[in-house]
């Protein structure tokens, strides 16, 4: 543990796991995301946008669907939360969506280090904005596509709020119940010889108690209050449109049933890292998103797997198109042909069962729009 981390968490003190995780991931001087951590092939973990441009091309189709469903508004705002290094925005720009002329795409990212990467290779870049800048960006009438980043998100928007692999990274507590309505929490104590978990009695929010109680007594599980608060705020931001959350997720009972808290994971340099108290600030800390905890705020309009979501948006057609381009140019391939060929491998990774294909896609349709035609039925 670094001296700087010790100064934030002195010997003899105790923090909730959520507070500990927030410092370990996001503190401006010692947090993993504020210093070294990031998504990507050369980063610490591979997310769908980082697999290649195919994912962004399909998200661009979903944005077009929503833009059309909203009546093709002149200004169409997309707020991507937890944008990391900005790879998804670049792929969406590259896909030249139909909604482009109306598009105001704001990457809301907590880490200034990551926001500093957003301008790279992005035409229509409008800067890293403060609150006033965000208001004029989303209210502007100049033709898009326009891109910007900020730590602050706007309200009153017509468009899409999007979060890929954000919610699994929002700080959570760790709780269990005894089957008789009593809860305990795992806190983090800074003892003389290092950090250790300690158990303390706790209260849980009344709204979440039934879902938490659906897990087997005695099993530790994540209590994701911040994720629920994020969702409530995301829905409030939209006048009309859709909130789309993509992440690894399961019900609270399913998560709690994983042996030895297998749902609590750490990553660094593409590898699973050690115990979450071993190297604070030196690794990512994450958990499966409890979809039923989110559902206590507002029930999703649709839940699908990432595989179903991408298949509905035409991943097979894009791969086939790529295959034809590659075959036509295989004897003298150019960059476009190589990119077309790479769709085959990208699709395999994005649809893989037991991997990204099993991620959940949750959508909350707000205001006047309807769920897009052909959407599968709610699965849960
Ligand atoms: C796992 S990374 C995902 C990056 C990207 N969405 C992707 O799929 O490659 C999560 C990102 O969310 C950011 N983040 C965490 N909490 C946030 C918050 N409250 N608002 C905005 N960004 C946040 C982190 O700094 C990190 O860059």
Coordinates of C-alpha atoms and ligand atoms in Angstrom, one line a residue:
X1 CA 0.0 0.0 0.0
X2 CA 1.4 3.4 -0.9
X3 CA 2.0 6.2 1.6
X4 CA -0.6 8.3 -0.2
X5 CA -3.2 5.6 0.1
X6 CA -2.3 5.3 3.8
X7 CA -2.9 9.0 4.3
X8 CA -6.5 8.6 3.0
X9 CA -7.1 5.5 5.1
X10 CA -5.0 5.7 8.3
X11 CA -4.1 2.8 10.6
X12 CA -6.8 2.2 13.2
X13 CA -9.7 3.4 11.0
X14 CA -12.6 1.4 9.3
X15 CA -14.4 2.2 6.1
X16 CA -17.4 0.6 4.4
X17 CA -16.3 -1.5 1.4
X18 CA -18.1 1.0 -0.9
X19 CA -16.0 3.9 0.5
X20 CA -12.8 1.8 0.2
X21 CA -13.6 0.8 -3.4
X22 CA -14.4 4.4 -4.3
X23 CA -10.9 5.6 -3.1
X24 CA -9.1 2.5 -4.6
X25 CA -10.7 3.2 -8.0
X26 CA -11.4 6.9 -8.3
X27 CA -9.4 9.0 -5.9
X28 CA -7.7 11.6 -8.0
X29 CA -4.2 10.8 -6.7
X30 CA -4.3 7.1 -5.9
X31 CA -7.3 5.7 -7.6
X32 CA -6.8 3.0 -10.3
X33 CA -8.8 4.8 -13.0
X34 CA -7.2 8.2 -12.2
X35 CA -3.7 6.8 -12.6
X36 CA -2.9 3.7 -14.5
X37 CA -6.1 1.7 -15.2
X38 CA -8.0 1.5 -18.5
X39 CA -10.0 -0.7 -20.9
X40 CA -8.3 -1.9 -24.1
X41 CA -6.0 -4.4 -25.7
X42 CA -3.1 -2.7 -24.1
X43 CA -5.0 -2.0 -21.0
X44 CA -6.3 -4.0 -18.1
X45 CA -9.4 -5.7 -19.5
X46 CA -11.1 -6.1 -22.9
X47 CA -14.6 -4.6 -23.2
X48 CA -16.9 -4.9 -26.3
X49 CA -15.9 -1.5 -27.7
X50 CA -12.3 -2.5 -27.4
X51 CA -12.8 -5.8 -29.3
X52 CA -12.9 -3.7 -32.5
X53 CA -15.2 -1.3 -34.4
X54 CA -18.0 -3.8 -35.0
X55 CA -19.7 -3.2 -31.7
X56 CA -19.8 0.6 -32.3
X57 CA -21.2 0.0 -35.8
X58 CA -24.1 -2.0 -34.2
X59 CA -24.6 0.6 -31.4
X60 CA -24.8 3.2 -34.2
X61 CA -27.7 1.2 -35.7
X62 CA -29.4 1.2 -32.3
X63 CA -29.0 5.0 -32.1
X64 CA -30.5 5.4 -35.5
X65 CA -33.4 3.2 -34.5
X66 CA -34.0 5.5 -31.5
X67 CA -33.6 8.7 -33.5
X68 CA -36.2 7.5 -36.0
X69 CA -38.5 6.3 -33.2
X70 CA -38.3 9.8 -31.7
X71 CA -39.4 11.4 -35.0
X72 CA -35.8 12.3 -36.3
X73 CA -35.4 15.3 -33.9
X74 CA -33.0 18.1 -35.1
X75 CA -30.9 17.6 -32.0
X76 CA -30.4 14.1 -30.8
X77 CA -28.3 13.8 -27.6
X78 CA -26.4 10.7 -26.7
X79 CA -24.8 10.7 -23.2
X80 CA -22.3 7.9 -22.8
X81 CA -21.5 7.4 -19.1
X82 CA -18.1 5.8 -18.1
X83 CA -16.7 6.3 -21.6
X84 CA -13.2 5.2 -20.6
X85 CA -10.7 6.2 -23.3
X86 CA -13.5 7.0 -25.8
X87 CA -13.3 4.0 -28.1
X88 CA -17.0 3.5 -28.5
X89 CA -17.5 7.1 -29.6
X90 CA -14.8 6.8 -32.3
X91 CA -16.3 3.6 -33.7
X92 CA -19.8 5.2 -33.8
X93 CA -18.3 8.2 -35.6
X94 CA -16.6 5.9 -38.0
X95 CA -19.9 4.1 -38.7
X96 CA -21.4 7.4 -39.9
X97 CA -24.9 6.8 -38.5
X98 CA -28.0 8.3 -40.2
X99 CA -28.6 10.4 -37.1
X100 CA -25.2 12.0 -37.5
X101 CA -26.4 15.5 -38.5
X102 CA -28.4 15.7 -35.3
X103 CA -25.9 13.9 -33.1
X104 CA -24.5 15.6 -29.9
X105 CA -22.5 12.8 -28.3
X106 CA -21.3 13.6 -24.8
X107 CA -18.8 11.3 -23.0
X108 CA -19.3 11.6 -19.3
X109 CA -16.2 10.2 -17.7
X110 CA -15.2 10.7 -14.0
X111 CA -11.4 10.2 -14.7
X112 CA -9.7 13.3 -16.1
X113 CA -6.9 11.0 -17.3
X114 CA -9.3 9.1 -19.5
X115 CA -11.1 12.3 -20.7
X116 CA -7.8 13.6 -21.9
X117 CA -7.8 10.7 -24.4
X118 CA -11.2 11.5 -25.9
X119 CA -10.2 14.1 -28.5
X120 CA -7.9 11.6 -30.4
X121 CA -9.0 10.8 -33.9
X122 CA -12.5 12.3 -33.5
X123 CA -13.8 14.8 -36.0
X124 CA -16.4 17.2 -34.6
X125 CA -14.6 17.4 -31.3
X126 CA -15.9 20.3 -29.1
X127 CA -13.7 19.9 -26.0
X128 CA -13.8 18.8 -22.4
X129 CA -16.6 20.9 -21.1
X130 CA -17.8 22.4 -17.8
X131 CA -21.5 22.6 -16.8
X132 CA -22.2 25.7 -18.9
X133 CA -20.3 24.2 -21.8
X134 CA -22.4 21.0 -21.5
X135 CA -25.7 23.0 -21.6
X136 CA -24.7 24.9 -24.8
X137 CA -23.3 21.7 -26.4
X138 CA -26.6 19.8 -25.9
X139 CA -28.7 22.9 -26.8
X140 CA -26.7 23.9 -29.9
X141 CA -28.1 23.9 -33.4
X142 CA -25.0 23.6 -35.5
X143 CA -25.0 20.4 -37.6
X144 CA -23.5 17.3 -36.1
X145 CA -22.0 14.9 -35.5
X146 CA -20.4 16.7 -32.6
X147 CA -18.5 15.1 -29.7
X148 CA -17.4 16.4 -26.3
X149 CA -16.6 15.1 -22.9
X150 CA -17.3 16.2 -19.3
X151 CA -17.4 14.9 -15.8
X152 CA -21.0 16.4 -15.7
X153 CA -24.1 15.1 -17.4
X154 CA -27.1 17.2 -18.5
X155 CA -30.9 16.9 -17.8
X156 CA -33.9 17.4 -20.1
X157 CA -32.4 15.6 -23.1
X158 CA -34.1 13.9 -26.0
X159 CA -32.0 10.9 -27.0
X160 CA -30.1 8.1 -25.4
X161 CA -28.2 7.5 -22.1
X162 CA -25.8 4.7 -22.6
X163 CA -23.4 2.8 -20.2
X164 CA -21.2 -0.1 -21.2
X165 CA -19.5 -1.8 -18.3
X166 CA -20.0 1.2 -16.0
X167 CA -22.4 -0.2 -13.4
X168 CA -20.1 -3.1 -12.4
X169 CA -17.5 -0.5 -11.5
X170 CA -19.7 1.7 -9.2
X171 CA -18.8 1.3 -5.6
X172 CA -20.9 -1.3 -3.7
X173 CA -21.2 -2.6 -0.2
X174 CA -21.0 -6.3 0.7
X175 CA -23.9 -7.7 2.9
X176 CA -25.6 -10.9 4.0
X177 CA -28.7 -11.7 5.9
X178 CA -29.5 -14.3 8.5
X179 CA -32.9 -15.4 7.2
X180 CA -34.7 -13.4 10.0
X181 CA -34.4 -9.9 8.5
X182 CA -31.1 -9.0 10.1
X183 CA -28.2 -7.9 7.9
X184 CA -24.4 -7.7 8.3
X185 CA -21.9 -5.8 6.3
X186 CA -18.2 -6.5 5.5
X187 CA -16.2 -3.3 6.3
X188 CA -12.5 -2.8 5.7
X189 CA -10.4 -2.2 8.8
X190 CA -6.8 -0.8 8.6
X191 CA -5.0 -2.8 11.2
X192 CA -1.3 -2.5 12.1
X193 CA -0.4 -5.3 9.8
X194 CA -2.6 -4.3 6.8
X195 CA -6.1 -4.2 5.6
X196 CA -8.7 -6.8 6.8
X197 CA -12.4 -7.4 6.5
X198 CA -14.5 -7.0 9.6
X199 CA -18.2 -7.9 10.0
X200 CA -20.6 -5.3 11.4
X201 CA -24.4 -5.3 11.8
X202 CA -26.1 -2.9 9.3
X203 CA -29.4 -1.6 7.9
X204 CA -30.2 -1.9 4.3
X205 CA -32.6 0.4 2.3
X206 CA -36.2 -0.8 2.7
X207 CA -36.7 -0.8 -1.1
X208 CA -33.8 -3.3 -1.6
X209 CA -34.5 -5.5 1.4
X210 CA -36.8 -8.0 -0.3
X211 CA -34.4 -8.5 -3.2
X212 CA -31.5 -9.0 -0.9
X213 CA -33.5 -11.4 1.2
X214 CA -34.2 -13.5 -1.9
X215 CA -30.6 -14.7 -1.7
X216 CA -29.7 -17.6 0.5
X217 CA -29.1 -16.7 4.2
X218 CA -25.5 -16.4 5.1
X219 CA -24.1 -15.7 1.6
X220 CA -22.3 -12.5 0.9
X221 CA -23.7 -10.4 -1.9
X222 CA -23.2 -6.9 -3.4
X223 CA -25.5 -4.1 -2.3
X224 CA -25.5 -1.8 -5.3
X225 CA -27.2 1.4 -4.0
X226 CA -25.0 3.6 -6.2
X227 CA -26.0 1.7 -9.3
X228 CA -29.7 2.1 -8.4
X229 CA -29.1 5.9 -7.8
X230 CA -27.3 6.2 -11.1
X231 CA -30.2 4.6 -12.9
X232 CA -32.8 6.8 -11.3
X233 CA -30.8 9.9 -12.2
X234 CA -30.2 8.6 -15.8
X235 CA -34.0 8.1 -16.3
X236 CA -34.6 11.6 -14.8
X237 CA -32.2 13.1 -17.4
X238 CA -34.3 12.0 -20.3
X239 CA -37.4 13.9 -21.5
X240 CA -37.8 11.2 -24.2
X241 CA -35.6 8.4 -25.3
X242 CA -34.0 5.3 -23.8
X243 CA -31.5 4.3 -21.1
X244 CA -29.3 1.4 -22.3
X245 CA -27.1 -0.5 -19.8
X246 CA -24.8 -3.2 -21.0
X247 CA -22.9 -5.2 -18.4
X248 CA -22.3 -8.6 -16.8
X249 CA -25.3 -9.2 -14.6
X250 CA -27.5 -11.7 -12.8
X251 CA -30.1 -11.7 -10.1
X252 CA -29.0 -11.0 -6.5
X253 CA -29.7 -14.6 -5.5
X254 CA -27.7 -16.0 -8.5
X255 CA -24.8 -13.7 -7.6
X256 CA -24.8 -14.7 -3.9
X257 CA -24.9 -18.4 -4.8
X258 CA -21.4 -18.2 -6.4
X259 CA -19.0 -19.9 -4.2
X260 CA -16.3 -18.0 -2.2
X261 CA -17.7 -14.6 -3.4
X262 CA -16.7 -15.5 -7.0
X263 CA -18.7 -12.4 -8.1
X264 CA -16.1 -10.1 -6.5
X265 CA -13.3 -9.8 -9.1
X266 CA -10.1 -7.8 -9.6
X267 CA -8.2 -7.2 -12.8
X268 CA -4.9 -5.8 -13.9
X269 CA -3.0 -6.1 -17.2
X270 CA -5.6 -8.5 -18.7
X271 CA -5.2 -10.9 -15.8
X272 CA -7.3 -11.6 -12.8
X273 CA -5.6 -9.9 -9.8
X274 CA -5.5 -10.9 -6.2
X275 CA -7.6 -10.2 -3.1
X276 CA -9.4 -6.8 -3.4
X277 CA -7.7 -5.6 -0.2
X278 CA -4.2 -6.6 -1.5
X279 CA -3.2 -3.7 -3.8
X280 CA -5.6 -0.7 -3.3
X281 CA -5.3 1.6 -6.4
X282 CA -3.3 -1.1 -8.3
X283 CA -6.2 -3.1 -9.8
X284 CA -9.8 -2.8 -11.0
X285 CA -12.4 -4.0 -8.5
X286 CA -15.7 -5.1 -10.0
X287 CA -18.9 -7.2 -9.4
X288 CA -21.7 -8.6 -11.5
X289 CA -24.5 -6.1 -11.7
X290 CA -27.6 -7.2 -9.8
X291 CA -30.3 -6.7 -12.4
X292 CA -33.1 -7.1 -9.8
X293 CA -31.7 -4.4 -7.6
X294 CA -31.8 -2.0 -10.6
X295 CA -35.4 -3.2 -11.2
X296 CA -36.5 -1.9 -7.8
X297 CA -36.0 1.6 -9.1
X298 CA -37.8 1.2 -12.4
X299 CA -38.5 -2.1 -14.2
X300 CA -36.6 -2.4 -17.5
X301 CA -38.7 -2.2 -20.7
X302 CA -36.6 -5.0 -22.2
X303 CA -33.9 -7.3 -21.0
X304 CA -31.9 -9.3 -23.6
X305 CA -28.5 -10.9 -23.7
X306 CA -25.8 -9.1 -25.7
X307 CA -26.0 -11.9 -28.2
X308 CA -29.7 -11.4 -28.8
X309 CA -29.3 -7.6 -28.9
X310 CA -26.5 -7.7 -31.5
X311 CA -28.2 -10.3 -33.6
X312 CA -31.4 -8.2 -33.7
X313 CA -29.3 -5.3 -34.9
X314 CA -27.9 -7.3 -37.8
X315 CA -24.4 -8.5 -36.7
X316 CA -24.7 -11.5 -39.1
X317 CA -25.3 -9.2 -42.0
X318 CA -22.3 -6.9 -41.2
X319 CA -20.1 -10.0 -40.9
X320 CA -21.3 -11.4 -44.2
X321 CA -20.8 -8.0 -45.8
X322 CA -17.2 -8.0 -44.4
X323 CA -16.6 -11.5 -45.7
X324 CA -17.6 -10.5 -49.2
X325 CA -15.4 -7.4 -49.1
X326 CA -12.4 -9.5 -47.9
X327 CA -13.0 -12.3 -50.5
X328 CA -13.1 -9.6 -53.3
X329 CA -9.8 -8.2 -52.3
X330 CA -8.0 -11.1 -50.6
X331 CA -5.2 -11.1 -53.3
X332 CA -4.3 -7.5 -52.7
X333 CA -5.9 -6.5 -49.4
X334 CA -6.1 -2.8 -48.3
X335 CA -6.9 -1.5 -44.9
X336 CA -10.6 -1.6 -45.6
X337 CA -10.4 -5.3 -46.6
X338 CA -8.4 -6.2 -43.5
X339 CA -11.0 -4.3 -41.3
X340 CA -13.8 -6.2 -43.1
X341 CA -12.1 -9.5 -42.4
X342 CA -11.6 -8.6 -38.7
X343 CA -15.4 -8.4 -38.3
X344 CA -15.5 -12.3 -38.3
X345 CA -13.3 -12.6 -35.2
X346 CA -14.9 -9.6 -33.6
X347 CA -18.3 -11.1 -34.0
X348 CA -17.2 -14.4 -32.4
X349 CA -15.9 -12.5 -29.4
X350 CA -18.9 -10.3 -29.0
X351 CA -21.4 -13.2 -29.2
X352 CA -19.4 -15.7 -27.3
X353 CA -21.4 -17.7 -24.7
X354 CA -19.8 -17.8 -21.4
X355 CA -18.2 -14.4 -22.4
X356 CA -19.4 -11.1 -23.8
X357 CA -22.4 -12.7 -25.6
X358 CA -23.9 -13.5 -22.2
X359 CA -23.8 -9.9 -21.0
X360 CA -27.2 -8.4 -20.2
X361 CA -28.6 -5.4 -22.1
X362 CA -31.2 -3.6 -20.1
X363 CA -33.3 -0.8 -21.7
X364 CA -35.7 1.6 -20.1
X365 CA -37.8 3.5 -22.7
X366 CA -38.9 6.9 -21.4
X367 CA -41.5 9.3 -22.7
X368 CA -43.2 8.9 -26.0
X369 CA -41.0 6.3 -27.7
X370 CA -42.0 2.7 -28.0
X371 CA -39.7 -0.3 -27.8
X372 CA -38.2 -0.9 -31.3
X373 CA -40.1 -3.2 -33.5
X374 CA -38.9 -6.8 -33.4
X375 CA -37.4 -6.5 -29.9
X376 CA -37.6 -9.7 -28.0
X377 CA -39.9 -10.0 -25.1
X378 CA -38.8 -9.2 -21.6
X379 CA -36.8 -12.2 -20.5
X380 CA -37.2 -11.9 -16.8
Ligands
LIG1 C1 -14.9 -0.6 -17.0 S1 -14.6 1.0 -17.6 C2 -15.6 0.9 -19.0 C3 -15.1 1.8 -20.1 C4 -15.9 1.8 -21.4 N1 -17.3 2.1 -21.2 C5 -15.7 0.4 -22.1 O1 -16.7 -0.3 -22.2 O2 -14.6 0.1 -22.6 C6 -15.6 2.0 -16.5 C7 -15.3 3.5 -16.7 O3 -16.3 4.2 -15.9 C8 -15.7 5.4 -15.3 N2 -16.6 5.8 -14.2 C9 -16.8 5.2 -13.0 N3 -17.7 5.9 -12.3 C10 -18.2 6.9 -13.1 C11 -19.2 7.9 -12.9 N4 -19.9 8.0 -11.8 N5 -19.4 8.7 -14.0 C12 -18.7 8.6 -15.1 N6 -17.7 7.7 -15.3 C13 -17.5 6.8 -14.3 C14 -14.4 4.9 -14.9 O4 -13.4 5.9 -14.7 C15 -14.0 4.0 -16.1 O5 -13.3 4.7 -17.1

